[in-house]
mmCIF file of C-alpha atoms and ligand atoms in Angstrom:
data_model
loop_
_atom_site.group_PDB
_atom_site.id
_atom_site.type_symbol
_atom_site.label_atom_id
_atom_site.label_comp_id
_atom_site.label_asym_id
_atom_site.label_seq_id
_atom_site.Cartn_x
_atom_site.Cartn_y
_atom_site.Cartn_z
ATOM 1 C CA MET A 1 41.781 38.171 107.348
ATOM 2 C CA LEU A 2 44.677 38.077 104.912
ATOM 3 C CA SER A 3 45.468 40.972 102.604
ATOM 4 C CA LYS A 4 45.254 40.081 98.920
ATOM 5 C CA LYS A 5 49.016 40.563 98.627
ATOM 6 C CA LEU A 6 49.725 38.191 101.522
ATOM 7 C CA GLU A 7 47.195 35.647 100.233
ATOM 8 C CA LYS A 8 48.896 35.700 96.819
ATOM 9 C CA ILE A 9 52.448 35.315 98.117
ATOM 10 C CA MET A 10 51.364 32.549 100.535
ATOM 11 C CA ASN A 11 49.665 30.750 97.668
ATOM 12 C CA GLU A 12 52.927 30.977 95.729
ATOM 13 C CA GLN A 13 54.635 29.360 98.716
ATOM 14 C CA ILE A 14 52.292 26.355 98.421
ATOM 15 C CA GLU A 15 53.890 25.675 95.047
ATOM 16 C CA LYS A 16 57.418 26.164 96.417
ATOM 17 C CA GLU A 17 56.897 23.792 99.340
ATOM 18 C CA GLY A 18 55.228 21.210 97.106
ATOM 19 C CA TYR A 19 58.061 21.460 94.600
ATOM 20 C CA SER A 20 60.558 21.062 97.467
ATOM 21 C CA SER A 21 58.798 17.847 98.464
ATOM 22 C CA ASN A 22 58.917 16.530 94.898
ATOM 23 C CA LEU A 23 62.561 17.591 94.476
ATOM 24 C CA TYR A 24 63.545 15.607 97.572
ATOM 25 C CA LEU A 25 61.422 12.662 96.449
ATOM 26 C CA ALA A 26 63.346 12.730 93.159
ATOM 27 C CA MET A 27 66.644 12.822 95.077
ATOM 28 C CA ALA A 28 65.450 9.978 97.330
ATOM 29 C CA SER A 29 64.459 7.846 94.365
ATOM 30 C CA TRP A 30 67.753 8.593 92.600
ATOM 31 C CA ALA A 31 69.753 7.705 95.740
ATOM 32 C CA GLU A 32 67.763 4.496 96.204
ATOM 33 C CA THR A 33 68.491 3.344 92.665
ATOM 34 C CA MET A 34 72.198 4.071 93.276
ATOM 35 C CA GLY A 35 72.182 1.772 96.322
ATOM 36 C CA TYR A 36 72.352 4.545 98.925
ATOM 37 C CA GLU A 37 69.651 3.415 101.349
ATOM 38 C CA GLY A 38 70.533 5.808 104.160
ATOM 39 C CA ILE A 39 70.696 8.820 101.875
ATOM 40 C CA ALA A 40 67.408 7.768 100.268
ATOM 41 C CA ASP A 41 65.768 7.528 103.707
ATOM 42 C CA TRP A 42 67.042 11.017 104.588
ATOM 43 C CA PHE A 43 65.538 12.507 101.423
ATOM 44 C CA TYR A 44 62.254 10.562 101.779
ATOM 45 C CA ALA A 45 61.889 11.968 105.291
ATOM 46 C CA GLN A 46 62.779 15.454 104.057
ATOM 47 C CA ALA A 47 60.141 15.138 101.310
ATOM 48 C CA GLU A 48 57.521 14.330 103.957
ATOM 49 C CA GLU A 49 58.492 17.399 105.952
ATOM 50 C CA GLU A 50 58.152 19.612 102.894
ATOM 51 C CA HIS A 51 54.756 18.091 102.174
ATOM 52 C CA MET A 52 53.765 18.988 105.729
ATOM 53 C CA HIS A 53 55.002 22.570 105.145
ATOM 54 C CA MET A 54 52.803 22.794 102.062
ATOM 55 C CA LEU A 55 49.792 21.563 104.058
ATOM 56 C CA LYS A 56 50.495 24.146 106.763
ATOM 57 C CA PHE A 57 50.277 26.952 104.196
ATOM 58 C CA ILE A 58 47.097 25.547 102.630
ATOM 59 C CA ARG A 59 45.321 25.269 105.978
ATOM 60 C CA PHE A 60 46.547 28.617 107.300
ATOM 61 C CA ILE A 61 45.408 30.533 104.198
ATOM 62 C CA ASN A 62 41.928 28.981 104.493
ATOM 63 C CA GLU A 63 41.795 29.458 108.255
ATOM 64 C CA LYS A 64 42.507 33.159 107.766
ATOM 65 C CA GLY A 65 39.598 33.558 105.358
ATOM 66 C CA GLY A 66 41.632 33.342 102.153
ATOM 67 C CA LYS A 67 41.457 30.685 99.457
ATOM 68 C CA ALA A 68 44.293 28.203 99.084
ATOM 69 C CA ILE A 69 44.775 27.143 95.477
ATOM 70 C CA ILE A 70 46.463 23.833 94.698
ATOM 71 C CA PRO A 71 48.910 24.448 91.848
ATOM 72 C CA SER A 72 50.610 22.162 89.367
ATOM 73 C CA PHE A 73 54.273 21.489 89.984
ATOM 74 C CA LYS A 74 57.170 21.542 87.589
ATOM 75 C CA LYS A 75 58.993 18.250 87.111
ATOM 76 C CA PRO A 76 62.128 17.899 89.250
ATOM 77 C CA PRO A 77 65.385 16.585 87.738
ATOM 78 C CA VAL A 78 65.821 12.817 87.411
ATOM 79 C CA ASP A 79 69.582 12.511 87.963
ATOM 80 C CA PHE A 80 71.800 14.309 90.452
ATOM 81 C CA SER A 81 75.228 13.112 89.310
ATOM 82 C CA THR A 82 76.873 12.701 92.739
ATOM 83 C CA VAL A 83 75.808 12.715 96.394
ATOM 84 C CA ASN A 84 77.894 15.857 96.960
ATOM 85 C CA LYS A 85 76.106 17.638 94.123
ATOM 86 C CA ALA A 86 72.680 16.546 95.415
ATOM 87 C CA PHE A 87 73.403 18.050 98.843
ATOM 88 C CA ALA A 88 74.911 21.210 97.348
ATOM 89 C CA GLU A 89 71.699 21.628 95.372
ATOM 90 C CA THR A 90 69.661 20.939 98.519
ATOM 91 C CA LEU A 91 71.450 23.742 100.389
ATOM 92 C CA LYS A 92 70.965 26.146 97.484
ATOM 93 C CA HIS A 93 67.282 25.261 97.334
ATOM 94 C CA GLU A 94 66.781 25.726 101.084
ATOM 95 C CA GLN A 95 68.489 29.136 100.906
ATOM 96 C CA PHE A 96 66.011 30.063 98.176
ATOM 97 C CA ILE A 97 63.115 28.924 100.399
ATOM 98 C CA THR A 98 64.506 30.902 103.335
ATOM 99 C CA SER A 99 64.549 34.105 101.287
ATOM 100 C CA SER A 100 61.023 33.326 100.144
ATOM 101 C CA ILE A 101 59.795 32.899 103.748
ATOM 102 C CA ASN A 102 61.544 36.154 104.684
ATOM 103 C CA GLU A 103 59.739 37.926 101.857
ATOM 104 C CA ILE A 104 56.353 36.628 103.069
ATOM 105 C CA LEU A 105 57.148 37.781 106.594
ATOM 106 C CA HIS A 106 58.118 41.178 105.203
ATOM 107 C CA VAL A 107 54.670 41.488 103.608
ATOM 108 C CA ALA A 108 53.000 40.438 106.890
ATOM 109 C CA VAL A 109 54.989 43.148 108.707
ATOM 110 C CA GLU A 110 53.969 45.756 106.136
ATOM 111 C CA ASP A 111 50.344 44.645 106.603
ATOM 112 C CA LYS A 112 50.669 44.847 110.402
ATOM 113 C CA ASP A 113 49.234 41.300 110.343
ATOM 114 C CA PHE A 114 50.504 40.168 113.721
ATOM 115 C CA SER A 115 48.928 36.709 113.755
ATOM 116 C CA SER A 116 50.509 35.860 110.382
ATOM 117 C CA GLN A 117 53.851 37.194 111.612
ATOM 118 C CA ASN A 118 53.571 34.986 114.674
ATOM 119 C CA TRP A 119 52.626 31.949 112.578
ATOM 120 C CA LEU A 120 55.469 32.556 110.107
ATOM 121 C CA GLN A 121 58.077 32.576 112.881
ATOM 122 C CA TRP A 122 57.834 28.768 112.986
ATOM 123 C CA PHE A 123 59.063 28.697 109.374
ATOM 124 C CA VAL A 124 61.862 31.142 110.153
ATOM 125 C CA SER A 125 63.179 28.758 112.833
ATOM 126 C CA GLU A 126 62.573 25.707 110.660
ATOM 127 C CA GLN A 127 64.604 27.165 107.795
ATOM 128 C CA THR A 128 67.513 27.976 110.125
ATOM 129 C CA GLU A 129 67.508 24.359 111.314
ATOM 130 C CA GLU A 130 67.168 22.902 107.836
ATOM 131 C CA GLU A 131 70.022 24.960 106.426
ATOM 132 C CA ALA A 132 72.211 24.053 109.415
ATOM 133 C CA SER A 133 71.362 20.377 108.989
ATOM 134 C CA VAL A 134 72.342 20.377 105.302
ATOM 135 C CA ARG A 135 75.511 22.374 106.015
ATOM 136 C CA ARG A 136 76.503 19.792 108.632
ATOM 137 C CA ILE A 137 76.026 17.028 106.067
ATOM 138 C CA ILE A 138 78.124 18.890 103.491
ATOM 139 C CA ASP A 139 80.884 19.346 106.104
ATOM 140 C CA LYS A 140 80.879 15.601 106.755
ATOM 141 C CA LEU A 141 80.969 14.856 103.038
ATOM 142 C CA ASN A 142 83.979 17.151 102.676
ATOM 143 C CA ILE A 143 85.768 15.351 105.510
ATOM 144 C CA LEU A 144 85.013 11.905 104.089
ATOM 145 C CA GLY A 145 85.698 12.656 100.435
ATOM 146 C CA GLU A 146 83.789 11.231 97.509
ATOM 147 C CA HIS A 147 85.096 7.667 97.958
ATOM 148 C CA ASN A 148 83.722 6.958 101.408
ATOM 149 C CA MET A 149 80.049 6.928 100.562
ATOM 150 C CA TYR A 150 79.482 3.551 102.248
ATOM 151 C CA LEU A 151 80.248 5.026 105.688
ATOM 152 C CA PHE A 152 78.352 8.211 104.945
ATOM 153 C CA ASP A 153 75.302 6.281 103.739
ATOM 154 C CA ARG A 154 75.338 4.251 106.956
ATOM 155 C CA ASP A 155 75.647 7.272 109.255
ATOM 156 C CA ILE A 156 73.518 9.960 107.608
ATOM 157 C CA MET A 157 70.330 9.332 109.583
ATOM 158 C CA SER A 158 72.111 10.337 112.792
ATOM 159 C CA LEU A 159 72.597 13.795 111.226
ATOM 160 C CA ARG A 160 68.886 14.448 110.834
ATOM 161 C CA VAL A 161 67.130 17.308 112.562
ATOM 162 C CA PRO A 162 63.613 16.379 113.742
ATOM 163 C CA ALA A 163 60.882 18.620 112.285
ATOM 164 C CA GLY A 164 60.502 21.694 114.443
ATOM 165 C CA GLY A 165 63.047 20.280 116.865
ATOM 166 C CA THR A 166 66.594 21.060 117.777
ATOM 167 C CA ALA A 167 69.703 19.949 115.978
ATOM 168 C CA ILE A 168 71.115 16.587 117.080
HETATM 169 FE FE1 LIG B 1 59.802 23.910 103.594
HETATM 170 FE FE2 LIG B 1 62.708 23.532 103.757
HETATM 171 O O1 LIG B 1 61.380 24.386 102.939
#
């Protein structure tokens, strides 16, 4: 049984995860049209992971006796200017999602809802890995500079972190 407050904030997270998926789809599509196949593949895969996160929230809310509500999503940007800017925006967005997950966990702690706390720990670990993965990419971009995108585009998939797994 979820408290009304936890049900509400988890429902809000459905929108955030779904928007994350669409944001990364928009970045993937942008990268693909710029000729960056590797970068596009990275963002397409990231979009799938975010879609899976959204599904996890939907199913958990319902499993706990709440009601998951499928929201509408705001339109993500169409252009991202440069690869460096796209990844800087990705890191900023993931930091926002991390604080959002922390806030949900805070409510679960206040509620003494131990099963939700336990379930949310997966997201806590996932966010740590996702932020680390994006930071590693930004470090590589800084080493390479803006004019070596061919090499970066070729190598980026080796920098991926598998969902729920450990950093490569
Ligand atoms: Fe599901 Fe990376 O936020």
